[in-house]
Short mmCIF file of C-alpha atoms in Angstrom, two decimals:
data_model
loop_
_atom_site.label_atom_id
_atom_site.label_comp_id
_atom_site.label_asym_id
_atom_site.label_seq_id
_atom_site.Cartn_x
_atom_site.Cartn_y
_atom_site.Cartn_z
CA ALA A 1 4.60 -5.67 -19.88
CA VAL A 2 2.21 -6.97 -17.91
CA SER A 3 2.42 -4.84 -14.91
CA LEU A 4 2.32 -1.62 -16.95
CA LEU A 5 -0.67 -2.47 -19.15
CA PRO A 6 -3.24 -1.07 -16.13
CA ILE A 7 -1.01 1.65 -15.15
CA ALA A 8 -1.32 3.12 -18.89
CA LEU A 9 -4.57 2.15 -20.19
CA ALA A 10 -7.07 0.73 -16.83
CA ALA A 11 -8.31 4.49 -17.10
CA SER A 12 -9.20 4.61 -20.69
CA PHE A 13 -10.22 1.06 -20.34
CA ALA A 14 -13.21 2.08 -17.54
CA ILE A 15 -13.82 5.22 -19.39
CA ALA A 16 -14.79 3.41 -22.91
CA SER A 17 -16.91 0.44 -21.06
CA GLU A 18 -18.78 3.18 -19.07
CA LEU A 19 -17.72 3.02 -15.80
CA GLY A 20 -17.68 6.61 -15.16
CA THR A 21 -14.96 9.48 -14.75
CA TRP A 22 -15.22 8.16 -10.60
CA ALA A 23 -14.52 5.03 -11.55
CA ALA A 24 -11.37 5.66 -14.11
CA GLY A 25 -9.84 8.26 -11.51
CA LEU A 26 -10.41 5.86 -8.40
CA ALA A 27 -9.33 2.88 -10.57
CA ALA A 28 -5.81 5.01 -11.29
CA GLY A 29 -5.47 6.14 -7.99
CA MET A 30 -5.79 3.00 -6.39
CA LEU A 31 -3.47 1.52 -8.51
CA ALA A 32 -0.81 3.56 -7.98
CA ALA A 33 -1.12 3.52 -3.84
CA VAL A 34 -1.72 -0.06 -3.46
CA ASN A 35 1.74 -0.17 -6.18
CA GLY A 36 4.18 2.09 -3.72
CA LEU A 37 2.26 0.34 -0.56
CA ALA A 38 3.24 -3.12 -2.33
CA ARG A 39 7.14 -2.27 -2.89
CA ALA A 40 7.76 -1.34 0.74
CA THR A 41 6.24 -4.67 1.78
CA ALA A 42 7.19 -7.23 -0.18
CA GLY A 43 10.93 -7.64 0.39
CA ARG A 44 9.86 -8.75 4.13
CA LEU A 45 7.18 -10.78 2.96
CA SER A 46 9.64 -12.72 0.65
CA ASP A 47 12.70 -12.69 3.20
CA ARG A 48 9.95 -14.59 5.40
CA PHE A 49 7.68 -16.84 2.85
CA GLY A 50 10.50 -17.52 0.15
CA ARG A 51 11.35 -15.26 -3.30
CA ARG A 52 9.97 -17.25 -5.29
CA ARG A 53 7.30 -18.43 -3.70
CA VAL A 54 5.83 -14.59 -3.07
CA LEU A 55 7.03 -13.68 -6.51
CA ALA A 56 4.58 -16.37 -7.95
CA ALA A 57 1.78 -15.64 -5.62
CA VAL A 58 2.23 -11.45 -6.61
CA LEU A 59 2.61 -12.37 -10.36
CA ALA A 60 -0.50 -14.39 -10.61
CA VAL A 61 -2.32 -11.84 -8.69
CA GLU A 62 -1.31 -9.57 -11.60
CA GLY A 63 -2.44 -11.87 -14.05
CA CYS A 64 -5.42 -12.30 -12.26
CA ALA A 65 -6.23 -8.77 -11.38
CA GLN A 66 -6.69 -8.33 -15.78
CA PHE A 67 -9.07 -10.85 -15.92
CA GLY A 68 -10.95 -9.08 -12.88
CA LEU A 69 -10.64 -5.88 -15.22
CA VAL A 70 -12.02 -7.56 -18.18
CA TRP A 71 -15.09 -9.24 -15.83
CA SER A 72 -16.22 -5.42 -14.06
CA ALA A 73 -15.85 -4.23 -17.15
CA GLU A 74 -18.23 -6.54 -18.61
CA LEU A 75 -20.42 -6.24 -15.58
CA GLY A 76 -20.48 -2.63 -15.67
CA SER A 77 -19.15 -2.63 -11.92
CA GLY A 78 -16.81 0.44 -11.15
CA TRP A 79 -16.48 -1.30 -7.65
CA VAL A 80 -15.35 -4.20 -8.99
CA PHE A 81 -12.79 -2.68 -11.44
CA VAL A 82 -11.24 -0.52 -9.04
CA ALA A 83 -10.87 -3.32 -6.80
CA SER A 84 -9.43 -5.25 -9.46
CA ALA A 85 -6.82 -2.05 -10.20
CA ALA A 86 -5.83 -2.07 -6.70
CA CYS A 87 -4.78 -6.03 -7.73
CA ALA A 88 -3.37 -5.20 -10.69
CA GLY A 89 -1.31 -2.04 -8.30
CA LEU A 90 -0.29 -5.10 -5.90
CA GLY A 91 0.65 -7.93 -8.15
CA GLY A 92 2.47 -4.75 -10.37
CA GLY A 93 3.89 -3.04 -7.23
CA ALA A 94 5.49 -6.09 -5.19
CA PHE A 95 7.10 -7.61 -8.52
CA TYR A 96 10.14 -4.96 -8.29
CA PRO A 97 11.66 -5.66 -5.75
CA ILE A 98 11.27 -9.03 -5.22
CA PHE A 99 12.78 -9.82 -8.59
CA GLY A 100 16.26 -7.02 -7.96
CA ASN A 101 16.27 -9.34 -4.88
CA VAL A 102 16.54 -12.96 -6.62
CA VAL A 103 18.63 -11.31 -9.07
CA LEU A 104 21.30 -9.85 -6.22
CA GLU A 105 20.71 -13.68 -4.09
CA TYR A 106 21.45 -15.71 -8.10
CA PHE A 107 24.43 -13.45 -8.83
CA GLY A 108 25.63 -11.75 -6.37
CA ASP A 109 26.95 -8.32 -5.14
CA ARG A 110 30.23 -8.43 -7.68
CA SER A 111 28.07 -6.97 -10.83
CA LEU A 112 25.07 -5.53 -8.85
CA LEU A 113 25.26 -2.15 -10.59
CA GLN A 114 25.86 -4.33 -14.30
CA ASN A 115 22.78 -6.44 -12.74
CA GLN A 116 20.21 -4.39 -11.96
CA ALA A 117 21.02 -2.29 -14.88
CA ILE A 118 19.75 -5.07 -16.62
CA VAL A 119 16.66 -5.73 -14.86
CA TYR A 120 16.10 -2.47 -14.61
CA SER A 121 16.14 -1.24 -18.19
CA ALA A 122 14.01 -4.35 -19.07
CA LYS A 123 11.10 -2.02 -17.89
CA ALA A 124 11.92 -0.02 -21.28
CA VAL A 125 11.44 -3.11 -23.17
CA GLY A 126 8.24 -3.24 -20.96
CA GLY A 127 6.91 -0.28 -21.72
CA LEU A 128 7.29 -0.34 -25.42
CA ALA A 129 5.33 -4.17 -25.40
CA GLY A 130 2.74 -3.49 -22.10
CA ILE A 131 2.22 0.34 -23.31
CA GLY A 132 2.85 1.14 -27.01
CA ALA A 133 2.10 -2.43 -29.09
CA ALA A 134 -0.91 -3.13 -26.08
CA ALA A 135 -2.37 0.42 -27.20
CA VAL A 136 -1.89 -0.20 -31.00
CA CYS A 137 -3.94 -3.49 -30.36
CA VAL A 138 -6.57 -1.95 -28.52
CA ALA A 139 -7.16 -0.39 -31.48
CA HIS A 140 -7.60 -3.87 -33.94
CA PHE A 141 -9.30 -5.48 -31.17
CA GLY A 142 -10.57 -3.61 -28.26
CA TYR A 143 -9.47 -3.58 -24.41
CA GLY A 144 -10.95 -7.46 -23.56
CA PRO A 145 -8.28 -9.42 -25.50
CA VAL A 146 -5.91 -7.48 -24.86
CA PHE A 147 -6.25 -7.44 -21.12
CA VAL A 148 -7.13 -11.46 -21.43
CA ALA A 149 -3.84 -11.96 -23.31
CA ALA A 150 -2.00 -10.02 -20.35
CA GLY A 151 -4.56 -11.99 -18.01
CA LEU A 152 -2.55 -15.32 -19.21
CA ILE A 153 0.99 -14.18 -19.72
CA GLY A 154 0.59 -12.49 -16.33
CA LEU A 155 -0.21 -16.42 -15.04
CA GLY A 156 1.85 -17.73 -17.36
CA THR A 157 5.11 -16.16 -15.84
CA ALA A 158 3.72 -16.95 -12.21
CA GLY A 159 4.14 -20.59 -13.04
CA LEU A 160 6.98 -20.22 -14.62
CA VAL A 161 8.62 -19.03 -11.43
CA ARG A 162 9.33 -23.13 -9.76
CA PHE A 163 11.84 -23.59 -12.92
CA LEU A 164 14.18 -20.57 -11.50
CA LYS A 165 17.23 -21.32 -10.11
CA GLN A 166 20.85 -20.08 -9.28
CA PRO A 167 23.02 -20.93 -12.23
CA GLY A 168 25.79 -23.17 -11.49
CA ARG A 169 23.89 -25.14 -8.07
CA PRO A 170 21.16 -27.70 -8.07
CA GLU A 171 17.50 -27.44 -7.54
CA LEU A 172 16.89 -27.60 -3.82
CA PRO A 173 13.29 -29.17 -2.99
CA VAL A 174 10.65 -26.62 -2.37
CA ARG A 175 9.70 -26.48 1.34
CA PRO A 176 6.40 -27.92 2.20
CA GLN A 177 5.94 -25.61 5.16
CA LEU A 178 4.30 -22.23 4.60
CA GLY A 179 4.31 -19.11 7.23
CA ARG A 180 8.14 -19.74 8.52
CA PRO A 181 11.42 -18.48 7.44
CA THR A 182 13.40 -19.87 4.74
CA VAL A 183 16.49 -19.17 6.48
CA SER A 184 17.52 -20.94 9.97
CA ARG A 185 18.57 -18.40 12.62
CA PRO A 186 21.65 -19.32 15.08
CA GLY A 187 20.21 -21.16 18.09
CA SER A 188 16.88 -22.21 16.02
CA ARG A 189 15.98 -25.93 15.70
CA ARG A 190 15.35 -27.30 12.33
#
């Protein structure tokens, strides 16, 4: 839901905040472009740095981006709004492929179609909450409180990622290193 909110409402938020149509259009374009690029690179990053670590990072970026949109609207800065929309695209775009990979790793490929159907049908629920319910809330409370709530949800979700573990397996300690592959390669020293 958090990733769908700026897709649907960032442009109208920019217009309502009198940032101009240039900021609304550029924010929507940057959000879409970065969203696509993030999807293309997310898998590679999660292979290198670990799925949970990268998933937590992109969810945190998505959450912080919501605060950036509110802050830039308050400042009246169209350029900061566009940059925040790009960050929202980064977090929202990278989330989907990483989460799909986590599901595949945790549940295997025997029920691949069923598991992927569940993951991506959650987007329908997110659409109702992140777009439909959010639009109703914007009408009652304004853009700021709705985007702040989304930011809090995004950051809360990023914090909860550390509790993910494969069902039926003990939790492994998190490795303190950053930047090394999480899987040993044949012939490598560990």
